[in-house]
Short mmCIF file of C-alpha atoms in Angstrom, two decimals:
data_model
loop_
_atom_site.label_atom_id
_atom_site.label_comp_id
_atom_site.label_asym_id
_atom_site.label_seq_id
_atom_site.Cartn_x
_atom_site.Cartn_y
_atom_site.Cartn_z
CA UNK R 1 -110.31 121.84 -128.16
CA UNK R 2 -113.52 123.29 -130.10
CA UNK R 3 -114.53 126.76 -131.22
CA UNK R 4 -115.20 128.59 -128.15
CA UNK R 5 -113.54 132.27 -128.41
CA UNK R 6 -111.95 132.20 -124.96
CA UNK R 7 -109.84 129.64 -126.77
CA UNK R 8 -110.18 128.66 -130.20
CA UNK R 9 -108.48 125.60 -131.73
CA UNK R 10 -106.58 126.24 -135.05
CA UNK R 11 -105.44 124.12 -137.89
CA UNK R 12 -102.32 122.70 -137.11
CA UNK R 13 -99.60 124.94 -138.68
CA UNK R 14 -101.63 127.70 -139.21
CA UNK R 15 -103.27 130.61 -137.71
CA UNK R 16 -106.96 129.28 -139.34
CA UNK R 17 -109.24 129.04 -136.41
CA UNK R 18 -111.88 125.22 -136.63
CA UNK R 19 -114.15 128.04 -136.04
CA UNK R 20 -113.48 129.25 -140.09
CA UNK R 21 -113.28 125.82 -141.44
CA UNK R 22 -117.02 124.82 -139.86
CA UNK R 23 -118.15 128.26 -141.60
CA UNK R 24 -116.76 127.49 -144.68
CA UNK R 25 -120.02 124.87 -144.95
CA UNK R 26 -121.21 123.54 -141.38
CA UNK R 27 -123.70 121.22 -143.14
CA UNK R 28 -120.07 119.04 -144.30
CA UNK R 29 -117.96 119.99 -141.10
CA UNK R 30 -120.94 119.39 -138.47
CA UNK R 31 -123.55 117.57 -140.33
CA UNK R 32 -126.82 118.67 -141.82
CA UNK R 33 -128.99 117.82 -138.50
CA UNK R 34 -126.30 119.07 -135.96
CA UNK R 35 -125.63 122.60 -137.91
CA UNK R 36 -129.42 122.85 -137.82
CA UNK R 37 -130.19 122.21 -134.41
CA UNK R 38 -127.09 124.29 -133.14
CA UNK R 39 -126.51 127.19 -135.58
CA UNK R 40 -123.89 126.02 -137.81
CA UNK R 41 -121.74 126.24 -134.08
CA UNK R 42 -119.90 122.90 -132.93
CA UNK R 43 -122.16 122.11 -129.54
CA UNK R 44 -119.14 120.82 -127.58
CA UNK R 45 -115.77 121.74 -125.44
CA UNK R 46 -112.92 119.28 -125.31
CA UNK R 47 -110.19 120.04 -122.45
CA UNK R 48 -107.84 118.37 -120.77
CA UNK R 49 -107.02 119.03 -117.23
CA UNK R 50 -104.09 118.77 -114.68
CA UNK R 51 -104.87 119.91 -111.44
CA UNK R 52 -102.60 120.66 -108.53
CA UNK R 53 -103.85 123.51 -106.98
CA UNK R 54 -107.99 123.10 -106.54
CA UNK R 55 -109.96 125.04 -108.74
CA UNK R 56 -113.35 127.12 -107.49
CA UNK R 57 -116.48 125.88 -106.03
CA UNK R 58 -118.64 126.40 -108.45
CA UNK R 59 -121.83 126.15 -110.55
CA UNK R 60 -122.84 126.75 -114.36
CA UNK R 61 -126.07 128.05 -115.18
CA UNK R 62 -128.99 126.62 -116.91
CA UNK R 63 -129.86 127.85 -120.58
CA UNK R 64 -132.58 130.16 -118.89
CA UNK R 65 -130.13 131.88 -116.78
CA UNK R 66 -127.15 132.00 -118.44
CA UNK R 67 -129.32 133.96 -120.60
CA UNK R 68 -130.28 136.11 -118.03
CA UNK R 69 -126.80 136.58 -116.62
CA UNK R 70 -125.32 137.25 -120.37
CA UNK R 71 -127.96 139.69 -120.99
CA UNK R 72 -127.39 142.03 -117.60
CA UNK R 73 -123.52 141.58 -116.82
CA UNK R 74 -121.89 140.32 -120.74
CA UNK R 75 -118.32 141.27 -119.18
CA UNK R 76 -118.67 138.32 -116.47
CA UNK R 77 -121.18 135.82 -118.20
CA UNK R 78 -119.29 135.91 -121.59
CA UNK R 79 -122.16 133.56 -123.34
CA UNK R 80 -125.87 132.81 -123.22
CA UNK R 81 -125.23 128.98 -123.39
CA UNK R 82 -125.58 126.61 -120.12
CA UNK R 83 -122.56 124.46 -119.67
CA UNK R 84 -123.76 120.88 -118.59
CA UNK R 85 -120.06 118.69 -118.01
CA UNK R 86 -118.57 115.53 -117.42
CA UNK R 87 -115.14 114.60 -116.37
CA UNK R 88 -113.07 111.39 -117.20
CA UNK R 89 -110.41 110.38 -114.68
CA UNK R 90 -106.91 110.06 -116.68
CA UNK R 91 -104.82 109.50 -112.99
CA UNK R 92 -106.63 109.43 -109.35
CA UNK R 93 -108.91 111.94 -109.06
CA UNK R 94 -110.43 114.09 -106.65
CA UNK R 95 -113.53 116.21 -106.69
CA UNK R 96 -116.28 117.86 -104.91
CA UNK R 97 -119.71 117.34 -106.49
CA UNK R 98 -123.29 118.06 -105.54
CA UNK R 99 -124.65 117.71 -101.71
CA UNK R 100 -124.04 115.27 -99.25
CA UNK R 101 -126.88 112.84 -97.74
CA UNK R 102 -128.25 115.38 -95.02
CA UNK R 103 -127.36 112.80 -92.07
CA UNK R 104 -123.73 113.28 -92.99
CA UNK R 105 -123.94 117.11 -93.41
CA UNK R 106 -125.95 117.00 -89.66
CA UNK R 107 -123.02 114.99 -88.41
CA UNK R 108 -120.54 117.13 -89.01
CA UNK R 109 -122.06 119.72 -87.31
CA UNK R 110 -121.58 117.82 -84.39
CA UNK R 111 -118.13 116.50 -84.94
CA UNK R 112 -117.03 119.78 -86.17
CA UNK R 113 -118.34 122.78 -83.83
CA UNK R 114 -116.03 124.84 -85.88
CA UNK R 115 -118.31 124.29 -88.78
CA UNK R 116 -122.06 124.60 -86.58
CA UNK R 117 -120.05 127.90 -85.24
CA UNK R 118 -120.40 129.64 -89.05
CA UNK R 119 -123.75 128.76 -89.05
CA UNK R 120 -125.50 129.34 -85.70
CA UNK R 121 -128.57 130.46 -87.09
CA UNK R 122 -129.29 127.67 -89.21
CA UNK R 123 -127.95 124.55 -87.89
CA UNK R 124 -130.54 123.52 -85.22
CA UNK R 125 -133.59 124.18 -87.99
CA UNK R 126 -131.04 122.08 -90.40
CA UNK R 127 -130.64 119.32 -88.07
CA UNK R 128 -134.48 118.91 -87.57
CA UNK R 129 -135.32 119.37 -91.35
CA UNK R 130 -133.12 116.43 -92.20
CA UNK R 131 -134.46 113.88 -89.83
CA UNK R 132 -138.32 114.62 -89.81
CA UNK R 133 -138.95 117.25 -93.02
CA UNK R 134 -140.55 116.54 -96.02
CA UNK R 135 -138.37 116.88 -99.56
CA UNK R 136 -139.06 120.34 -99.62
CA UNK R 137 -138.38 121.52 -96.44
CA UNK R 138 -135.11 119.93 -96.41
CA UNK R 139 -134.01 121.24 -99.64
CA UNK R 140 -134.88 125.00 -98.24
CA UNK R 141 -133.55 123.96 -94.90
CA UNK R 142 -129.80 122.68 -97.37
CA UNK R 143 -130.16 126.31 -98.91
CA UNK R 144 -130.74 128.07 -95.35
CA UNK R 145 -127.35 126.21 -94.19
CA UNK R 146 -125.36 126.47 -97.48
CA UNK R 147 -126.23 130.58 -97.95
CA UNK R 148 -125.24 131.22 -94.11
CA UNK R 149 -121.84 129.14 -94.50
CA UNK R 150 -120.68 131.33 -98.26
CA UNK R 151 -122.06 134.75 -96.37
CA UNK R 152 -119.90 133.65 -93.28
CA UNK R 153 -118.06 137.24 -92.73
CA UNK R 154 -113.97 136.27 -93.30
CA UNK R 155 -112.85 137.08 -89.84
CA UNK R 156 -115.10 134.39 -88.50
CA UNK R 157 -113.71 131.85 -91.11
CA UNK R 158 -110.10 132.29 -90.69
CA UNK R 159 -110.81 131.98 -86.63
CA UNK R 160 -112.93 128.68 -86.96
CA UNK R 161 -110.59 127.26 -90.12
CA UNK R 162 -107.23 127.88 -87.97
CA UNK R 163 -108.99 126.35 -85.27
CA UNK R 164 -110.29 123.31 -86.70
CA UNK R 165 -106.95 122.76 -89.13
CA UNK R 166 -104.77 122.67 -85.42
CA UNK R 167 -107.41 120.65 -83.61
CA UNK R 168 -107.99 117.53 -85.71
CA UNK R 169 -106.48 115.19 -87.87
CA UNK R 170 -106.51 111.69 -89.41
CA UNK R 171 -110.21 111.63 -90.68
CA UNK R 172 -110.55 112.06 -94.33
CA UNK R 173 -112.60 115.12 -94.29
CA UNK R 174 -110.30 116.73 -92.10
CA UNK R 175 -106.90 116.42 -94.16
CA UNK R 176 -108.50 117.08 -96.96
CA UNK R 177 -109.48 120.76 -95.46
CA UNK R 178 -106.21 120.85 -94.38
CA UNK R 179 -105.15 120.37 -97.50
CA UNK R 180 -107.61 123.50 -98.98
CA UNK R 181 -106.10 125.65 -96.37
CA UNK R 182 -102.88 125.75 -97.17
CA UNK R 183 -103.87 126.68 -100.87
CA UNK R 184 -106.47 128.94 -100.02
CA UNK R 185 -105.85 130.27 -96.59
CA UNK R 186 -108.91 131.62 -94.60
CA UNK R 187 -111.29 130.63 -97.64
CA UNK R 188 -114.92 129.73 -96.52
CA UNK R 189 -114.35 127.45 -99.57
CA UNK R 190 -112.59 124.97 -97.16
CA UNK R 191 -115.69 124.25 -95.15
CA UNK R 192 -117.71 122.77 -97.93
CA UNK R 193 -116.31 119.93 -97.40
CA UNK R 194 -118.55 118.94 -95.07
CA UNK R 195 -121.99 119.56 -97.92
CA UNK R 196 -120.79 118.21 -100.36
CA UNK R 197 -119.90 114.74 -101.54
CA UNK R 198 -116.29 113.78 -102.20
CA UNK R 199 -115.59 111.84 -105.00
CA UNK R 200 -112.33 109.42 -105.40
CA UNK R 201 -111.92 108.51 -108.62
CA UNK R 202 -109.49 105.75 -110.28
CA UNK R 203 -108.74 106.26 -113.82
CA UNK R 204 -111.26 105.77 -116.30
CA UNK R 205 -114.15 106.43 -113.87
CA UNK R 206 -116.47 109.41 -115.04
CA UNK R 207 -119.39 111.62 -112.88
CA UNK R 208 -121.59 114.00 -114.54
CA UNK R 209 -122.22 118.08 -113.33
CA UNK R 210 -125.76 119.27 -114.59
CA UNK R 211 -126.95 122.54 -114.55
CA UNK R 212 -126.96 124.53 -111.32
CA UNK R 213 -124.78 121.73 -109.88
CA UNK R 214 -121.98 122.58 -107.14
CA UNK R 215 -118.74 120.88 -108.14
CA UNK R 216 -115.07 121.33 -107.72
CA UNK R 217 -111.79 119.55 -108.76
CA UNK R 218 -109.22 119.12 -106.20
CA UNK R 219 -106.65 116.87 -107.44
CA UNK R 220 -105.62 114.95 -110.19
CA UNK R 221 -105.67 114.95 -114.50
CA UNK R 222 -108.90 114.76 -116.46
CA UNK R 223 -110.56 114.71 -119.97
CA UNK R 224 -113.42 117.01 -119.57
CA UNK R 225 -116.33 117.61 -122.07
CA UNK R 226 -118.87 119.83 -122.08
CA UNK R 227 -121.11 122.22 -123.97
CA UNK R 228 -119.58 125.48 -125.41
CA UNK R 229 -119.52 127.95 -123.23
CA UNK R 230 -117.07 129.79 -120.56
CA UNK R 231 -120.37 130.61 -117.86
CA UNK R 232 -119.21 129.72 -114.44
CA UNK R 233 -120.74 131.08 -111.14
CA UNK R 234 -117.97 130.49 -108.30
CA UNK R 235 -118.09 131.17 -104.85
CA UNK R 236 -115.33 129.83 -102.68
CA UNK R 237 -111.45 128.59 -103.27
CA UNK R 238 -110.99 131.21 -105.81
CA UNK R 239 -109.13 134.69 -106.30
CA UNK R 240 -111.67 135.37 -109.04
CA UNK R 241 -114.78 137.23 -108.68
CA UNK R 242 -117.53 135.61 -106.36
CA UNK R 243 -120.90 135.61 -107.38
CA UNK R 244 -122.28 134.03 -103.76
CA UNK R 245 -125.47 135.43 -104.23
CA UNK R 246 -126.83 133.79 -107.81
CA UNK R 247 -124.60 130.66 -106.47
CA UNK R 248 -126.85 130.51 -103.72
CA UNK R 249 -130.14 131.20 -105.65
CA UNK R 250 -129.38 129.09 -108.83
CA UNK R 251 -128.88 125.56 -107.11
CA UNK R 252 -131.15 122.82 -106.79
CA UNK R 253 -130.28 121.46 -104.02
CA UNK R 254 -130.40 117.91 -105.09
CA UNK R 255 -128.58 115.58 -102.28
CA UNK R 256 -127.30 112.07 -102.02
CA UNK R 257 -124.48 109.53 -101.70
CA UNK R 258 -121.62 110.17 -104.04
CA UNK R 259 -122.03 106.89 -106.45
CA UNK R 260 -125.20 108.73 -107.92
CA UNK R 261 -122.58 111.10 -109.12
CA UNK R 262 -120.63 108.79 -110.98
CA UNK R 263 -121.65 108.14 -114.55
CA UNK R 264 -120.66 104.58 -115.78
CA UNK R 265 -119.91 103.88 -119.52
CA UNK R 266 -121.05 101.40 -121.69
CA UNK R 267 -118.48 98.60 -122.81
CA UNK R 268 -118.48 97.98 -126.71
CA UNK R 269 -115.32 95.94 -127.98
CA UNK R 270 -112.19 98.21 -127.67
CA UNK R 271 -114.77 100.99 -126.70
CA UNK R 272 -115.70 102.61 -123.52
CA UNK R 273 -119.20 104.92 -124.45
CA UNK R 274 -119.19 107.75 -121.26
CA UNK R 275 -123.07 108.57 -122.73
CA UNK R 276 -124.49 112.28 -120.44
CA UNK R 277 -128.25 112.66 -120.00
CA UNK R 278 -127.68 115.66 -122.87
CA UNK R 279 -127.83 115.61 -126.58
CA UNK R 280 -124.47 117.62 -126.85
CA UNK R 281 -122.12 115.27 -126.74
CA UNK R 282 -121.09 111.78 -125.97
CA UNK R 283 -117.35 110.68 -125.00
CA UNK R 284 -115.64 107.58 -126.74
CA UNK R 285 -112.56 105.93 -124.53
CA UNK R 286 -110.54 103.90 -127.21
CA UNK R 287 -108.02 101.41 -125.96
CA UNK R 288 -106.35 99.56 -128.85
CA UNK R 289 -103.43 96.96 -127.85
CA UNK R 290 -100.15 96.78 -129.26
CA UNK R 291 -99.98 95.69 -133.26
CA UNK R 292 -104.17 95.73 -133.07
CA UNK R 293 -106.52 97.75 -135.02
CA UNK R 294 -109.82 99.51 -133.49
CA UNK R 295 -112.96 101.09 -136.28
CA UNK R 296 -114.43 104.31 -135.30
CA UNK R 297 -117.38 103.94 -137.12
CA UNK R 298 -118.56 107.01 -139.12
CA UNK R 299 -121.48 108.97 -137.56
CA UNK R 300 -123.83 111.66 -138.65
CA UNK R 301 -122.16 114.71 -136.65
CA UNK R 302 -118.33 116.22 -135.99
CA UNK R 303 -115.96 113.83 -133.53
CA UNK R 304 -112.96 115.50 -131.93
CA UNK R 305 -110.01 112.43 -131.42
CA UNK R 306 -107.42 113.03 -128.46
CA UNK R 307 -104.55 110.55 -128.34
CA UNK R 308 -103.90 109.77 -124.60
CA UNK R 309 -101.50 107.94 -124.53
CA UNK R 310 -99.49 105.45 -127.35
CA UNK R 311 -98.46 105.72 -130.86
CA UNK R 312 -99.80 104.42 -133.71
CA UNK R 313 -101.69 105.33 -136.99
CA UNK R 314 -104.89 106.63 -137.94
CA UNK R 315 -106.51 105.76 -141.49
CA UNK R 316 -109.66 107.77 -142.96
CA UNK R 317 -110.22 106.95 -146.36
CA UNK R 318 -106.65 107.64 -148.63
CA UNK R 319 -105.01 110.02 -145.93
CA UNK R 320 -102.51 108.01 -143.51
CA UNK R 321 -102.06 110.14 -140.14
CA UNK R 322 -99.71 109.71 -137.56
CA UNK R 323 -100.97 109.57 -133.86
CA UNK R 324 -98.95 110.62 -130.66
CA UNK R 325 -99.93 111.99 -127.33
CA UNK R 326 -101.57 115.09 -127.42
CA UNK R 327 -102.52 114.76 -131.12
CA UNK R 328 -105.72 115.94 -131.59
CA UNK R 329 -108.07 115.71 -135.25
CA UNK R 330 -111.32 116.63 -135.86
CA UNK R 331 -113.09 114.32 -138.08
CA UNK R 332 -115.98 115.22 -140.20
CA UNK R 333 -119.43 113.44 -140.61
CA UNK R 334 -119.73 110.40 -142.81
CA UNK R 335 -115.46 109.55 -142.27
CA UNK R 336 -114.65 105.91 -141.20
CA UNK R 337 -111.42 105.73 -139.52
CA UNK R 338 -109.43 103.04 -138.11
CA UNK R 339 -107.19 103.01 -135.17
CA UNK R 340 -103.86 101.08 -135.30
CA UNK R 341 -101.83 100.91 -132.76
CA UNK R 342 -97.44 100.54 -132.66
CA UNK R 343 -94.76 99.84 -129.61
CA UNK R 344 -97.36 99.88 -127.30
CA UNK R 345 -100.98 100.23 -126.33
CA UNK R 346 -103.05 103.24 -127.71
CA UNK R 347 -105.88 105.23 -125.93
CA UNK R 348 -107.95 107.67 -127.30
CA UNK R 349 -110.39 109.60 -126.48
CA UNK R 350 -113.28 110.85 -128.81
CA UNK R 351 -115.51 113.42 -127.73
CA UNK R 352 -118.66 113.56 -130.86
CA UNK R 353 -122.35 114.83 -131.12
CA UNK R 354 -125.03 113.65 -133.48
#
C-alpha cells in the first residue's frame, strides 16, 4: 500500500495509480509541510505480511549508502532512499533481529562446535573480546566472527549443518535451525541463529529495524511499515542475489538482549500509537467494540487505513464508506473520520506521517 513502483496502489476500480492522484496537487493529498520536506512523494510503505517460509537475512541501507549503492549498481539497489521498518504482530510471530548479548553468542560456540568449526579463525579472539574488550573491540571482534560465518565456503556448511541438525534437539535454538534447514538446506543462513536475537512475538507486540540492522522474519503474519523504498542487502536464507560483502561492511554491530528490540506503543482510548525513532511515519492500532464508535482525529499529513479485522462503517465528512477486511483508504490531510463498528469488534490499522 503506497506509491512505490515495485508496487503501486491504484484507485479502487481503476487502473489510476495513488501515485497520479498525489501529483495531481501533493500540497492537498500529502499536506503542505510533508510534500515539502519529501518531494511531493508519500514518505511511507504499508504491507501486510504472511510468512511461512522465512524470508532473507538481511539489512537496508542508510540514506548515505543506499545512495551509493543506487548510484553504482541501479539494477540491484532500485532507489536512493534508506528503508528504516517496523513490524506489528497480527498472529505469533517470529523473527531474527539485531545481535545477541556477546556471552550468549560465546556460549554457543561452546555448546555448538558445529558452529566454532565455521569459524576457527575467529572464535578464540571472539571469546576474549567479549569478556575483557572494550566497546570497540568487541564490536570489530562481532564483525570478525559474523564476516567468517557468511564467507563460510558451502561444503563446510552443509557438513557442520547436517551434523548439528542429527546431533541435537529439544533446545530452542536448535529446532528452530532445524526448522531453517529444511527450508533452506545447506544455507549458512541457518547458523545465525546463534548472533542474533530471536524475537517471539504475541499479537499486537511491535520491534523496530534501523538502518544497517540485521533482521529476518521466520514465522507468522504482520503489518509492516516503513519508508519507501525496495533497498535490501541479503545474505543468507535466500535464492536471491547475496550481497555478503556490503552486508558485512554496512552493519553496526549494535548488540543486546532482545526486549531492546521491541518497540512498545502508547495507549490512547481505543488507540494503540506504535511511534519509530523516524519522522516518516507513525502506526495507529484501532480497536473499536461492537455497536461503538472510535474518532481518527484529522492531522496535518496523508494516513493510509487498513481494516484488520471486523465490519463496520467509516464516516469523513458527507461520504459514508463501508469497511471490511482488507479494505484499505487513504485519507487526506485536514479529514476527520469516525470509526463505527457492526456484528463484531473492528481493528484497524493506520499507518500516517506529519
Amino acid at each position: 500500500m503506497g506509491t512505490h513502483p515495485s508496487g503501486p496502489s491504484k484507485v479502487f476500480g481503476t487502473e489510476t495509480p495513488l501515485s497520479a492522484v498525489i501529483d495531481e496537487d501533493a500540497s492537498v493529498a500529502l499536506g503542505e509541510s510533508v510534500s515539502k520536506q519529501y518531494g511531493g512523494k508519500l514518505p511511507f510503505l504499508f504491507k501486510v505480511l504472511s510468512i511461512e517460509k522465512a524470508l532473507s537475512i538481511q539489512a537496508h541501507p542508510d540514506k548515505q549508502l543506499a545512495q551509493k549503492l543506487h548510484s553504482e549498481r541501479p539494477d540491484v539497489y532500485k532507489d536512493a532512499n534508506h528503508k528504516p521498518e517496523m513490524s506489528i504482530a497480527l498472529t505469533d510471530f517470529i523473527a531474527l533481529s539485531g545481535f545477541r548479548p556477546l556471552e550468549q553468542i560465546s556460549e554457543f560456540l561452546t555448546t555448538y562446535p558445529e558452529f566454532n568449526a565455521l569459524v576457527p579463525n575467529s572464535s578464540s579472539a571472539f571469546k576474549q573480546a567479549a569478556l575483557a574488550g572494550s566497546d570497540a573491540e568487541k564490536r570489530m571482534a562481532l564483525k570478525g566472527l559474523f564476516a567468517e560465518l557468511m564467507n563460510a565456503h558451502k561444503d563446510d556448511v552443509q557438513v557442520q549443518l547436517d551434523a548439528l541438525v542429527q546431533r541435537v534437539s529439544g533446545e530452542k535454538e536448535a529446532a528452530l535451525v532445524q526448522r531453517l534447514s529444511k527450508e533452506y538446506p545447506g544455507d549458512v543462513g541457518c547458523f545465525c541463529v546463534f548472533m542474533l536475537n530471536v524475537l517471539e512475538l504475541k499479537p499486537g507486540q511491535a520491534f523496530y529495524m534501523g538502518p544497517n540492522d540485521p533482521h529476518a522474519y521466520i514465522y507468522g503474519d504482520c503489518v509492516e511499515c516503513m519508508a519507501t523504498s525496495d533497498n535490501v542487502v541479503r545474505a543468507g536464507l535466500t535464492p536471491k542475489l547475496r550481497d555478503v560483502p556490503v552486508l558485512i561492511d554496512m552493519l553496526t554491530y549494535d548488540y543486546g538482549s532482545p526486549e531492546h528490540k521491541l518497540l512498545q506503543p502508547q495507549v490512547e482510548g481505543k488507540h494503540k500509537i506504535y511511534d519509530p525513532p523516524i519522522d516518516e511515519f507513525t502506526v495507529k492500532c484501532t480497536t473499536v467494540e461492537k455497536g461503538e464508535q472510535a474518532a481518527l482525529d484529522p492531522i496535518d499529513g496523508p494516513q493510509i487505513l487498513l481494516v484488520a479485522e471486523g465490519h463496520g462503517i467509516l464516516a469523513a465528512g458527507e461520504d459514508t464508506l463501508p469497511l471490511s477486511p482488507g479494505f484499505v483508504y487513504f485519507v487526506c490531510p485536514g479529514i476527520h473520520c469516525t470509526i463505527t463498528s457492526q456484528e463484531t469488534s473492528l481493528v484497524t490499522f493506520t499507518a500516517q506521517c506529519q
